[in-house]
Coordinates of C-alpha atoms in Angstrom, one line a residue:
Chain A
M1308 CA -126.3 -51.9 24.7
T1309 CA -127.9 -49.1 22.7
L1310 CA -125.9 -46.2 21.4
R1311 CA -127.9 -43.8 23.5
L1312 CA -127.0 -45.7 26.7
F1313 CA -123.4 -45.9 25.6
V1314 CA -123.1 -42.2 25.0
A1315 CA -125.0 -41.4 28.2
R1316 CA -122.5 -43.4 30.2
R1317 CA -119.6 -41.6 28.6
V1318 CA -121.1 -38.2 29.1
V1319 CA -121.6 -39.0 32.8
V1320 CA -117.8 -39.4 33.1
L1321 CA -117.1 -36.5 30.8
V1322 CA -118.8 -33.8 32.8
P1323 CA -116.9 -34.2 36.0
T1324 CA -113.6 -34.4 34.0
L1325 CA -114.4 -31.0 32.4
F1326 CA -115.4 -29.6 35.8
V1327 CA -112.0 -30.6 37.2
V1328 CA -110.2 -29.2 34.1
S1329 CA -111.9 -25.9 34.7
I1330 CA -110.8 -25.9 38.4
L1331 CA -107.2 -26.6 37.2
I1332 CA -107.3 -23.8 34.7
F1333 CA -108.8 -21.4 37.2
C1334 CA -106.0 -22.3 39.7
L1335 CA -103.4 -21.4 37.1
Q1336 CA -104.0 -17.7 37.7
Q1337 CA -103.3 -18.2 41.4
L1338 CA -99.7 -19.1 40.4
L1339 CA -99.2 -15.6 39.1
P1340 CA -96.8 -13.6 41.3
G1341 CA -98.1 -10.3 42.7
D1342 CA -101.5 -8.7 43.1
P1343 CA -103.5 -8.9 39.8
A1344 CA -105.4 -5.8 40.8
L1345 CA -102.1 -3.9 40.8
A1346 CA -101.1 -5.4 37.5
L1347 CA -104.5 -4.4 36.0
A1348 CA -104.2 -0.9 37.4
G1349 CA -100.9 -0.4 35.5
E1350 CA -99.5 3.0 36.1
E1351 CA -102.4 3.9 38.4
H1352 CA -101.3 3.7 42.0
D1353 CA -104.2 5.4 43.6
P1354 CA -105.4 3.0 46.3
A1355 CA -109.0 3.9 45.6
A1356 CA -108.6 3.0 41.9
V1357 CA -106.9 -0.3 42.8
Q1358 CA -109.7 -1.1 45.2
A1359 CA -112.3 -0.3 42.5
I1360 CA -110.6 -2.7 40.2
R1361 CA -110.5 -5.3 43.0
V1362 CA -114.3 -4.9 43.4
K1363 CA -115.0 -4.8 39.7
Y1364 CA -113.2 -8.1 39.0
H1365 CA -114.4 -9.7 42.3
L1366 CA -110.8 -10.0 43.5
D1367 CA -112.0 -9.1 47.0
Q1368 CA -114.0 -12.3 47.2
P1369 CA -112.8 -15.6 48.6
I1370 CA -111.2 -17.9 45.9
P1371 CA -114.1 -20.4 45.7
V1372 CA -116.5 -17.5 45.1
Q1373 CA -114.2 -16.1 42.4
Y1374 CA -114.3 -19.6 40.8
G1375 CA -118.0 -19.7 41.0
I1376 CA -118.4 -16.3 39.3
W1377 CA -115.8 -17.3 36.7
I1378 CA -117.3 -20.7 35.7
G1379 CA -120.8 -19.3 35.8
K1380 CA -119.9 -16.7 33.2
I1381 CA -118.1 -19.3 31.1
I1382 CA -121.1 -21.6 31.1
M1383 CA -123.1 -18.6 29.7
G1384 CA -120.4 -18.2 27.0
D1385 CA -118.6 -15.2 28.6
F1386 CA -114.9 -15.9 28.7
G1387 CA -114.0 -12.4 29.7
E1388 CA -112.2 -10.0 27.5
S1389 CA -108.6 -9.7 26.2
M1390 CA -106.7 -7.4 28.5
R1391 CA -104.7 -6.3 25.5
S1392 CA -107.2 -5.7 22.7
R1393 CA -110.4 -5.4 24.9
I1394 CA -112.0 -7.8 22.4
P1395 CA -114.2 -10.5 24.1
V1396 CA -112.3 -13.7 24.3
R1397 CA -115.3 -15.6 22.9
E1398 CA -115.1 -13.5 19.7
L1399 CA -111.3 -14.2 19.5
L1400 CA -111.9 -18.0 19.9
A1401 CA -114.7 -18.0 17.4
S1402 CA -112.6 -16.2 14.8
K1403 CA -109.6 -18.4 15.2
L1404 CA -111.3 -21.8 15.4
P1405 CA -112.2 -22.2 11.7
V1406 CA -108.5 -21.5 10.8
T1407 CA -107.3 -24.2 13.1
I1408 CA -110.0 -26.6 11.9
E1409 CA -109.0 -26.1 8.3
L1410 CA -105.4 -26.8 9.2
A1411 CA -106.4 -29.9 11.2
V1412 CA -108.5 -31.2 8.3
C1413 CA -105.7 -30.7 5.8
S1414 CA -103.1 -32.3 8.1
M1415 CA -105.4 -35.2 8.8
T1416 CA -105.9 -35.8 5.0
I1417 CA -102.1 -35.9 4.5
A1418 CA -101.7 -38.2 7.5
L1419 CA -104.3 -40.6 6.2
V1420 CA -103.0 -40.6 2.6
I1421 CA -99.5 -41.4 3.8
G1422 CA -100.1 -43.3 7.0
I1423 CA -102.6 -46.0 6.0
P1424 CA -101.0 -47.2 2.7
A1425 CA -97.6 -47.2 4.4
G1426 CA -99.0 -49.3 7.2
V1427 CA -100.6 -51.7 4.8
L1428 CA -97.3 -52.1 2.8
A1429 CA -95.3 -52.6 6.0
A1430 CA -97.6 -55.3 7.2
T1431 CA -98.1 -57.1 3.9
R1432 CA -94.5 -57.0 2.7
P1433 CA -92.4 -57.5 5.8
G1434 CA -88.6 -57.6 5.3
T1435 CA -88.7 -55.8 1.9
P1436 CA -87.1 -52.4 1.3
I1437 CA -90.7 -50.9 1.0
A1438 CA -91.5 -52.0 4.5
A1439 CA -88.2 -50.7 5.8
A1440 CA -88.8 -47.3 4.1
A1441 CA -92.3 -47.2 5.6
N1442 CA -90.9 -47.9 9.1
V1443 CA -88.2 -45.3 8.8
L1444 CA -90.8 -42.8 7.6
A1445 CA -93.0 -43.5 10.6
L1446 CA -90.1 -43.3 13.1
S1447 CA -88.9 -40.0 11.5
G1448 CA -92.4 -38.6 11.6
L1449 CA -92.8 -39.4 15.3
S1450 CA -89.3 -38.1 16.3
V1451 CA -88.8 -35.0 14.2
P1452 CA -89.3 -31.8 16.2
H1453 CA -92.2 -30.3 14.2
F1454 CA -91.1 -26.7 14.6
W1455 CA -87.7 -27.6 13.1
L1456 CA -89.3 -29.5 10.2
G1457 CA -91.4 -26.4 9.6
I1458 CA -88.3 -24.2 9.5
M1459 CA -86.5 -26.6 7.2
L1460 CA -89.5 -26.7 4.8
I1461 CA -89.7 -22.9 4.8
L1462 CA -85.9 -22.8 4.0
F1463 CA -86.3 -25.2 1.1
F1464 CA -89.6 -24.5 -0.5
A1465 CA -90.0 -20.8 0.3
V1466 CA -86.5 -19.4 0.6
R1467 CA -84.5 -21.6 -1.8
L1468 CA -87.1 -22.6 -4.4
G1469 CA -89.6 -19.8 -3.9
W1470 CA -92.5 -22.2 -4.7
L1471 CA -94.6 -21.5 -1.7
P1472 CA -95.1 -18.5 0.7
A1473 CA -92.9 -18.7 3.9
S1474 CA -95.7 -17.7 6.2
G1475 CA -99.0 -15.9 6.5
F1476 CA -102.6 -17.0 5.9
V1477 CA -105.3 -16.1 3.3
P1478 CA -108.9 -17.1 4.2
P1479 CA -110.3 -19.5 1.6
W1480 CA -113.2 -17.2 0.8
E1481 CA -110.8 -14.5 -0.3
D1482 CA -108.6 -16.6 -2.6
L1483 CA -108.8 -20.4 -2.4
G1484 CA -105.6 -21.0 -4.4
R1485 CA -103.5 -18.8 -2.1
N1486 CA -105.3 -20.2 0.9
L1487 CA -104.2 -23.7 0.0
S1488 CA -100.6 -22.6 -0.8
T1489 CA -100.3 -21.0 2.7
I1490 CA -101.8 -24.0 4.5
L1491 CA -99.8 -26.7 2.6
L1492 CA -96.5 -26.6 4.4
P1493 CA -97.9 -26.4 7.9
S1494 CA -100.3 -29.3 7.0
V1495 CA -97.3 -31.4 5.8
V1496 CA -95.5 -30.6 9.1
L1497 CA -98.4 -31.7 11.3
G1498 CA -99.5 -34.4 8.9
T1499 CA -96.2 -36.3 9.0
G1500 CA -96.3 -36.7 12.8
V1501 CA -99.8 -38.1 12.7
A1502 CA -98.9 -40.2 9.7
G1503 CA -96.3 -41.9 11.8
V1504 CA -98.8 -42.8 14.5
M1505 CA -101.4 -43.9 11.8
M1506 CA -98.8 -46.0 10.0
R1507 CA -97.8 -47.9 13.2
H1508 CA -101.4 -48.6 14.2
T1509 CA -102.4 -49.7 10.7
R1510 CA -99.4 -51.9 10.5
G1511 CA -100.2 -53.5 13.9
A1512 CA -103.9 -53.9 13.1
M1513 CA -103.2 -55.3 9.7
R1514 CA -100.8 -57.9 11.1
E1515 CA -103.5 -59.1 13.4
T1516 CA -106.2 -59.3 10.8
L1517 CA -103.9 -60.9 8.3
G1518 CA -103.4 -63.7 10.8
A1519 CA -107.1 -64.1 11.5
D1520 CA -109.2 -67.2 10.6
Y1521 CA -111.5 -65.4 8.2
V1522 CA -108.5 -64.2 6.2
R1523 CA -107.2 -67.8 6.0
T1524 CA -110.7 -68.9 4.9
A1525 CA -110.7 -66.3 2.2
R1526 CA -107.3 -67.4 1.0
A1527 CA -108.4 -71.1 1.1
K1528 CA -111.4 -70.0 -1.2
S1529 CA -108.7 -68.7 -3.5
V1530 CA -109.8 -65.1 -3.2
T1531 CA -107.1 -63.0 -4.9
E1532 CA -104.4 -61.6 -2.5
R1533 CA -105.4 -58.1 -3.4
M1534 CA -109.0 -58.7 -2.4
V1535 CA -107.9 -60.5 0.8
V1536 CA -105.8 -57.5 1.8
L1537 CA -108.2 -54.7 0.8
K1538 CA -111.6 -56.3 1.5
H1539 CA -111.0 -58.7 4.3
A1540 CA -108.0 -57.5 6.3
L1541 CA -107.9 -53.8 5.8
R1542 CA -111.6 -53.3 6.4
N1543 CA -111.3 -54.8 9.8
A1544 CA -108.0 -53.3 10.6
L1545 CA -109.4 -49.8 10.0
I1546 CA -111.7 -50.1 13.0
P1547 CA -109.1 -49.2 15.7
V1548 CA -107.5 -46.7 13.2
I1549 CA -110.8 -44.8 13.0
T1550 CA -110.9 -44.3 16.7
L1551 CA -107.3 -43.2 16.7
G1552 CA -108.1 -40.8 13.9
A1553 CA -110.7 -39.0 16.0
I1554 CA -108.3 -38.7 19.0
E1555 CA -105.5 -37.5 16.8
F1556 CA -107.8 -35.0 15.2
G1557 CA -108.5 -33.6 18.7
R1558 CA -104.7 -33.4 19.3
L1559 CA -104.3 -31.5 16.0
L1560 CA -106.9 -29.0 17.0
S1561 CA -104.9 -28.1 20.1
G1562 CA -101.4 -29.3 19.3
A1563 CA -100.6 -27.0 16.4
V1564 CA -99.2 -24.3 18.8
L1565 CA -95.6 -24.1 17.4
T1566 CA -96.5 -24.9 13.8
E1567 CA -99.0 -22.0 13.8
Q1568 CA -96.4 -19.8 15.4
I1569 CA -93.7 -20.6 12.8
F1570 CA -96.0 -20.2 9.8
A1571 CA -97.9 -17.2 11.3
I1572 CA -101.2 -19.0 10.9
P1573 CA -103.8 -17.0 13.0
G1574 CA -105.3 -20.1 14.7
F1575 CA -105.8 -21.4 18.2
G1576 CA -102.1 -22.1 18.8
K1577 CA -101.0 -18.6 17.8
L1578 CA -103.7 -17.1 19.9
L1579 CA -102.3 -19.1 22.9
V1580 CA -98.7 -18.0 22.3
D1581 CA -99.7 -14.4 21.8
G1582 CA -101.7 -14.6 24.9
V1583 CA -98.7 -15.9 26.8
F1584 CA -96.4 -13.2 25.6
N1585 CA -98.9 -10.4 26.2
R1586 CA -99.6 -11.8 29.7
D1587 CA -103.2 -11.9 28.5
Y1588 CA -104.4 -14.6 30.9
A1589 CA -108.1 -14.5 30.1
V1590 CA -107.1 -15.5 26.5
V1591 CA -104.7 -18.2 27.7
Q1592 CA -107.4 -19.7 30.0
G1593 CA -110.0 -19.5 27.3
V1594 CA -107.8 -21.3 24.7
V1595 CA -106.8 -24.0 27.1
L1596 CA -110.3 -24.6 28.3
V1597 CA -111.8 -24.8 24.8
S1598 CA -108.9 -27.0 23.6
A1599 CA -109.5 -29.4 26.5
A1600 CA -113.2 -29.5 25.8
L1601 CA -112.7 -30.2 22.1
Y1602 CA -110.1 -32.9 22.9
V1603 CA -112.5 -34.6 25.3
L1604 CA -115.4 -34.3 22.8
L1605 CA -113.4 -35.8 20.0
N1606 CA -112.3 -38.6 22.3
L1607 CA -116.0 -39.3 22.9
L1608 CA -116.6 -39.1 19.1
G1609 CA -113.8 -41.7 18.6
D1610 CA -115.5 -44.0 21.1
V1611 CA -118.8 -43.6 19.5
L1612 CA -117.4 -44.3 16.1
Y1613 CA -115.7 -47.4 17.5
F1614 CA -119.0 -48.5 18.9
L1615 CA -120.8 -47.9 15.6
V1616 CA -118.3 -49.8 13.4
N1617 CA -117.7 -52.7 15.8
P1618 CA -120.8 -54.9 15.7
R1619 CA -119.3 -57.2 18.4
L1620 CA -119.4 -54.4 21.0
R1621 CA -123.0 -53.7 20.3
S1622 CA -124.2 -57.2 20.6
S1623 CA -122.0 -58.4 23.5
A1624 CA -122.9 -55.7 26.0
Chain B
M964 CA -106.3 -53.5 27.3
S965 CA -107.1 -52.4 30.8
E966 CA -104.7 -50.4 32.8
A967 CA -104.2 -53.2 35.3
S968 CA -103.4 -55.8 32.6
A969 CA -101.1 -53.3 30.9
A970 CA -99.3 -52.8 34.2
V971 CA -99.0 -56.5 34.7
A972 CA -97.5 -56.8 31.3
L973 CA -95.1 -54.0 32.0
A974 CA -94.2 -55.5 35.4
R975 CA -93.5 -58.8 33.7
A976 CA -91.5 -57.1 31.0
A977 CA -89.5 -55.3 33.6
D978 CA -88.9 -58.5 35.4
V979 CA -87.5 -60.0 32.3
A980 CA -85.4 -56.8 31.9
T981 CA -83.4 -57.7 35.0
R982 CA -82.1 -60.9 33.4
P983 CA -78.9 -60.4 31.4
S984 CA -80.3 -62.2 28.4
A985 CA -82.7 -59.3 27.7
L986 CA -79.8 -56.9 27.4
R987 CA -77.9 -59.3 25.2
R988 CA -81.0 -59.7 23.0
L989 CA -81.3 -55.9 22.8
L990 CA -77.7 -55.5 21.8
R991 CA -78.1 -58.1 19.1
R992 CA -80.3 -55.7 17.2
P993 CA -78.1 -53.3 15.1
S994 CA -80.6 -50.4 15.4
S995 CA -80.5 -50.7 19.2
V996 CA -76.7 -50.7 19.2
V997 CA -76.6 -47.5 17.1
A998 CA -79.2 -45.9 19.3
T999 CA -77.4 -46.8 22.5
A1000 CA -74.2 -45.3 21.0
I1001 CA -75.9 -42.1 20.1
V1002 CA -77.5 -41.8 23.6
G1003 CA -74.1 -42.6 25.2
A1004 CA -72.3 -40.0 23.0
F1005 CA -75.0 -37.4 23.9
I1006 CA -74.5 -38.0 27.6
V1007 CA -70.7 -37.8 27.3
V1008 CA -70.8 -34.6 25.3
A1009 CA -73.3 -33.0 27.7
V1010 CA -71.3 -33.9 30.8
G1011 CA -68.0 -33.0 29.3
A1012 CA -69.2 -29.9 27.5
P1013 CA -66.4 -27.7 28.9
R1014 CA -63.8 -30.1 27.6
F1015 CA -65.3 -30.7 24.2
A1016 CA -66.5 -27.2 23.2
P1017 CA -63.8 -25.5 21.1
L1018 CA -64.8 -22.0 22.0
D1019 CA -66.8 -20.0 24.7
P1020 CA -70.5 -20.6 23.9
I1021 CA -71.5 -17.1 25.0
A1022 CA -68.6 -15.1 23.8
T1023 CA -69.9 -12.7 21.1
N1024 CA -67.7 -11.6 18.3
F1025 CA -69.1 -8.9 16.1
A1026 CA -66.3 -9.3 13.6
A1027 CA -67.6 -12.8 12.8
V1028 CA -71.4 -12.4 12.6
R1029 CA -73.3 -15.2 10.8
K1030 CA -70.1 -16.6 9.2
A1031 CA -70.5 -19.9 7.2
P1032 CA -68.9 -23.0 8.5
S1033 CA -65.1 -22.8 8.3
A1034 CA -61.9 -24.3 9.9
L1035 CA -62.2 -22.0 12.9
H1036 CA -66.0 -22.3 13.3
R1037 CA -66.8 -25.8 12.1
L1038 CA -70.6 -25.2 12.1
G1039 CA -70.5 -21.5 11.5
T1040 CA -71.4 -18.6 13.8
D1041 CA -74.7 -17.1 14.9
E1042 CA -76.2 -13.6 14.7
V1043 CA -73.8 -12.2 17.3
G1044 CA -70.7 -14.1 16.2
R1045 CA -70.9 -17.0 18.7
D1046 CA -69.6 -20.4 17.7
V1047 CA -72.5 -22.7 16.7
L1048 CA -70.6 -25.9 17.5
S1049 CA -69.7 -24.7 21.0
R1050 CA -73.3 -23.6 21.7
L1051 CA -74.6 -27.0 20.3
I1052 CA -72.3 -28.9 22.7
W1053 CA -73.3 -26.7 25.7
G1054 CA -76.9 -26.9 24.6
A1055 CA -76.8 -30.7 25.0
R1056 CA -76.5 -30.0 28.8
A1057 CA -79.8 -28.1 28.9
S1058 CA -81.4 -30.9 26.9
L1059 CA -80.0 -33.7 29.1
V1060 CA -81.0 -31.9 32.3
A1061 CA -84.4 -31.1 30.8
G1062 CA -84.9 -34.7 29.7
L1063 CA -84.1 -36.2 33.0
I1064 CA -85.3 -33.8 35.8
P1065 CA -89.0 -33.6 34.7
V1066 CA -89.1 -37.4 34.5
A1067 CA -87.5 -37.6 37.9
I1068 CA -90.1 -35.2 39.3
A1069 CA -92.9 -37.2 37.7
V1070 CA -91.6 -40.5 39.1
T1071 CA -91.0 -39.1 42.6
I1072 CA -94.5 -37.7 42.8
S1073 CA -96.3 -40.5 41.1
I1074 CA -95.0 -43.3 43.5
P1075 CA -96.7 -42.0 46.7
L1076 CA -99.8 -40.9 44.7
G1077 CA -100.0 -44.3 43.0
L1078 CA -99.5 -46.2 46.2
V1079 CA -102.2 -44.1 48.0
S1080 CA -104.6 -44.3 45.1
G1081 CA -104.1 -48.0 44.5
Y1082 CA -104.0 -49.0 48.1
A1083 CA -106.6 -46.7 49.8
G1084 CA -109.2 -46.9 47.0
G1085 CA -112.5 -45.1 47.8
W1086 CA -112.8 -41.3 47.5
V1087 CA -109.0 -40.8 47.6
D1088 CA -108.6 -43.0 44.6
D1089 CA -111.6 -41.3 42.9
L1090 CA -110.1 -37.8 43.6
I1091 CA -106.7 -38.7 42.2
M1092 CA -108.1 -40.4 39.2
R1093 CA -110.4 -37.4 38.4
L1094 CA -107.4 -35.1 38.6
T1095 CA -105.3 -37.2 36.3
D1096 CA -108.3 -37.5 33.9
A1097 CA -108.6 -33.8 33.8
M1098 CA -104.9 -33.3 33.2
L1099 CA -104.9 -35.9 30.4
A1100 CA -107.8 -34.0 28.8
I1101 CA -105.4 -31.0 28.2
P1102 CA -102.8 -31.8 25.5
F1103 CA -99.3 -32.3 27.0
L1104 CA -97.6 -29.3 25.3
I1105 CA -100.5 -26.9 26.2
V1106 CA -100.2 -27.9 29.9
A1107 CA -96.5 -27.2 29.7
I1108 CA -96.9 -23.9 27.9
A1109 CA -99.6 -22.7 30.2
L1110 CA -97.7 -23.7 33.3
A1111 CA -94.4 -22.2 32.1
A1112 CA -96.3 -19.0 31.2
F1113 CA -97.9 -18.6 34.6
L1114 CA -94.8 -19.6 36.5
G1115 CA -92.5 -17.3 34.5
P1116 CA -89.9 -18.1 31.9
S1117 CA -86.8 -20.0 33.0
L1118 CA -85.2 -23.4 32.4
G1119 CA -86.1 -24.4 36.0
N1120 CA -89.8 -23.5 35.6
A1121 CA -89.9 -25.1 32.2
M1122 CA -88.7 -28.4 33.8
I1123 CA -91.3 -28.1 36.6
A1124 CA -94.0 -27.5 33.9
I1125 CA -92.9 -30.5 31.8
G1126 CA -92.7 -32.6 34.9
I1127 CA -96.2 -31.7 36.0
A1128 CA -97.4 -32.2 32.4
T1129 CA -96.0 -35.8 32.3
L1130 CA -97.3 -36.6 35.8
P1131 CA -100.8 -38.0 35.0
V1132 CA -99.3 -40.8 32.8
F1133 CA -97.0 -41.9 35.6
V1134 CA -99.6 -41.7 38.3
R1135 CA -102.0 -43.9 36.3
L1136 CA -99.2 -46.4 35.6
A1137 CA -98.1 -46.4 39.2
R1138 CA -101.7 -47.0 40.4
G1139 CA -102.3 -49.7 37.8
T1140 CA -99.1 -51.4 38.9
V1141 CA -100.2 -51.3 42.5
L1142 CA -103.6 -52.8 41.7
A1143 CA -101.9 -55.6 39.7
I1144 CA -99.3 -56.3 42.3
K1145 CA -101.9 -56.4 45.1
T1146 CA -103.4 -59.5 43.6
E1147 CA -100.1 -61.4 43.2
E1148 CA -99.6 -64.5 45.3
Y1149 CA -96.5 -63.2 47.1
I1150 CA -98.5 -60.3 48.5
E1151 CA -101.2 -62.8 49.7
A1152 CA -98.4 -64.9 51.2
A1153 CA -96.9 -61.8 53.0
R1154 CA -100.4 -61.0 54.3
A1155 CA -100.9 -64.5 55.5
L1156 CA -97.6 -64.3 57.3
G1157 CA -99.0 -61.4 59.3
G1158 CA -97.2 -58.5 57.5
S1159 CA -98.6 -55.1 58.4
P1160 CA -100.2 -53.1 55.5
S1161 CA -97.4 -50.5 55.6
R1162 CA -94.7 -53.2 55.6
I1163 CA -96.4 -54.9 52.6
A1164 CA -96.7 -51.5 50.8
F1165 CA -93.1 -50.4 51.3
G1166 CA -91.4 -53.8 51.5
H1167 CA -93.1 -55.7 48.7
V1168 CA -95.3 -53.4 46.5
L1169 CA -92.9 -50.5 46.2
P1170 CA -89.9 -52.3 44.9
N1171 CA -92.0 -54.1 42.3
M1172 CA -93.5 -50.8 41.1
L1173 CA -90.2 -49.4 40.1
P1174 CA -89.4 -51.4 36.9
P1175 CA -92.5 -50.5 34.9
L1176 CA -92.0 -46.8 35.9
L1177 CA -88.4 -47.0 34.7
I1178 CA -89.5 -48.3 31.3
Q1179 CA -92.0 -45.5 31.0
S1180 CA -89.3 -43.0 32.0
S1181 CA -87.0 -44.0 29.2
L1182 CA -89.9 -43.3 26.7
T1183 CA -90.8 -40.0 28.4
V1184 CA -87.3 -38.6 28.3
A1185 CA -87.5 -38.1 24.5
A1186 CA -90.9 -36.3 24.9
A1187 CA -89.4 -34.1 27.6
I1188 CA -86.4 -33.2 25.4
I1189 CA -88.7 -32.1 22.6
A1190 CA -90.9 -30.2 25.1
E1191 CA -87.9 -28.3 26.5
A1192 CA -86.8 -27.4 23.0
S1193 CA -90.3 -26.2 22.2
L1194 CA -90.6 -24.1 25.3
S1195 CA -87.1 -22.6 24.8
F1196 CA -88.1 -22.0 21.2
L1197 CA -91.0 -19.9 22.4
G1198 CA -88.8 -18.1 24.9
L1199 CA -90.3 -19.9 27.9
G1200 CA -87.3 -22.1 28.7
Q1201 CA -83.6 -21.5 28.8
Q1202 CA -83.0 -17.7 28.9
P1203 CA -80.4 -16.0 26.7
P1204 CA -77.4 -16.0 26.5
A1205 CA -77.3 -19.5 27.9
P1206 CA -77.4 -22.0 25.0
S1207 CA -80.3 -24.4 24.4
W1208 CA -81.1 -26.1 21.1
G1209 CA -84.7 -24.7 21.2
S1210 CA -83.6 -21.1 21.7
M1211 CA -80.9 -21.5 19.0
L1212 CA -83.6 -22.4 16.6
N1213 CA -85.7 -19.4 17.6
A1214 CA -82.8 -17.1 16.7
A1215 CA -82.1 -19.0 13.6
Q1216 CA -85.6 -18.5 12.3
R1217 CA -84.9 -14.8 11.7
Y1218 CA -81.8 -15.5 9.5
L1219 CA -83.0 -18.4 7.4
S1220 CA -81.9 -17.0 4.1
Q1221 CA -78.6 -15.5 5.3
A1222 CA -77.4 -18.2 7.7
P1223 CA -79.3 -21.6 7.2
W1224 CA -76.6 -23.4 9.2
M1225 CA -77.9 -21.7 12.4
A1226 CA -81.2 -23.6 11.9
L1227 CA -79.8 -26.9 10.5
Y1228 CA -77.6 -28.2 13.3
P1229 CA -79.6 -27.7 16.5
G1230 CA -82.6 -29.3 14.8
L1231 CA -80.5 -32.3 13.6
A1232 CA -79.2 -32.7 17.1
I1233 CA -82.7 -32.8 18.6
F1234 CA -83.8 -35.2 15.8
A1235 CA -80.9 -37.5 16.3
I1236 CA -81.3 -37.9 20.1
V1237 CA -85.0 -38.2 19.9
V1238 CA -84.8 -40.9 17.2
A1239 CA -82.2 -42.7 19.2
L1240 CA -84.3 -42.6 22.4
N1241 CA -87.4 -43.8 20.5
V1242 CA -85.5 -46.6 18.8
L1243 CA -84.1 -47.6 22.2
G1244 CA -87.5 -47.5 23.8
D1245 CA -89.1 -49.5 21.0
G1246 CA -86.2 -52.0 21.2
L1247 CA -86.6 -52.4 25.0
R1248 CA -90.3 -53.0 24.6
D1249 CA -89.8 -55.5 21.8
V1250 CA -87.3 -57.4 23.8
L1251 CA -89.2 -57.3 27.1
D1252 CA -92.8 -57.6 25.9
P1253 CA -93.4 -60.2 23.3
R1254 CA -96.8 -58.7 22.4
H1255 CA -95.1 -55.7 20.9
S1256 CA -92.5 -57.6 18.9
G1257 CA -91.9 -56.7 15.3

């Protein structure tokens, strides 16, 4: 199967999924109690004014028509405007996305640096204290409530030791050093969770490859153990881990809600929470929709990477 | 691994679960014993909160605001002088309820949907699968936050939101199990004996669907507890003054330098119960499913 055919097949599934996602997100606003026109009118109770709002926002139309108008605008890149700030939601999303991407990249780097070596050690030295420590680290990373870990890190590194700022964000083009110091703690918080997942998958994949015939052959040819582990076993074990990495990256882009809130990082997550508290539903819908789209696209990227690095998949199909 | 084969494995695993030897093997692992003890203690504390809490969890005392741990207040007091230990004990209730009810909601809804989807096939199956695909495309916590936001903040709505957010995983598992069970020999035998489709569905398929769903439930409770704490932390779950570990952490964040104990204990409690549930879940899977051993 060619890469093009593979991607085409996946996109055929992806489009209806995103279509249903958009319907679900549109339906969310139907859950809101009360008449949205009245809410938009605020103090204004003049029936003519309320009716004007109803016509302006197409609230007088049947729900499927309202959906059609809404999705049509979104496809054209118009996500509506924030009811609070009157800024177009598209601009808000565009300004927050780079911050969240930077946070996700830093978190992923930490996750890879901790997770993969820990997984290799746990697989190659079973029963040793090192393996036990790696296992405990993975379990803790998976179980700790991230928002609490964030609070504890602020308490220790910012309040007690005063080494790092407790919260806030400085863009990298203003001051790279301060940017990294503001992004370090939240990246550690998010990175530890992903490191746990990475470690477990690396450990599982390494155990499988270490038991494979080609590893036994390499050992029989008296290849050094270091070369066996790094060149033969790890290279093949990394194939599923790469896919997982892409999926986890998608999760990081949208899953940093509480971490961004705690560290006051002005990214996607904080935009979502602020939208929730301001009852700014256009913003909430925009964030959820874009998060879902990014997540789906990164899943696709994970599959493509898996396809590219796995020669068996290419030749067999 | 395909969904159907995963479901078969889970069904087999659950079948082994019903034998006493699996439980004995589980309890032979020290980590599982400790985890079981922690989960047991958590349930006892949550159920017996009125008996265990030394003080009223919502009684304010402005003469004892943010007092460090002492003989009277073992874990200190919060920003309005409430006893942290008592709030922690009562907060276990919110966590227990929020861990169990969303999972119960998800299991209850997923069984009929899974049966219909796996049995009817065709456009019904397609529709249900596209819906679960779409829900799985939105990250779990975002679904829960968005739903809780649109439904309005309360513990009840938070549980509904978490229940709906966990639903797609259960529907897919239920459907996969139905598809796997449909091909089993005893179903063919029942059909050969002239059993009606509804009799086969309810008499044979349904009882065999439950074990894998129960295993998934045990793993999802931990995620639901963290989700409730997260929603309460954001102010979308348990409303003040009722105690919840998440809302306690929210208040604690404002007094980190003056009263660090307010932040330490609720988080440790969540961490402990989630680690215990995860260790127990891992242990169960290892004991029941040889492919996951290690």
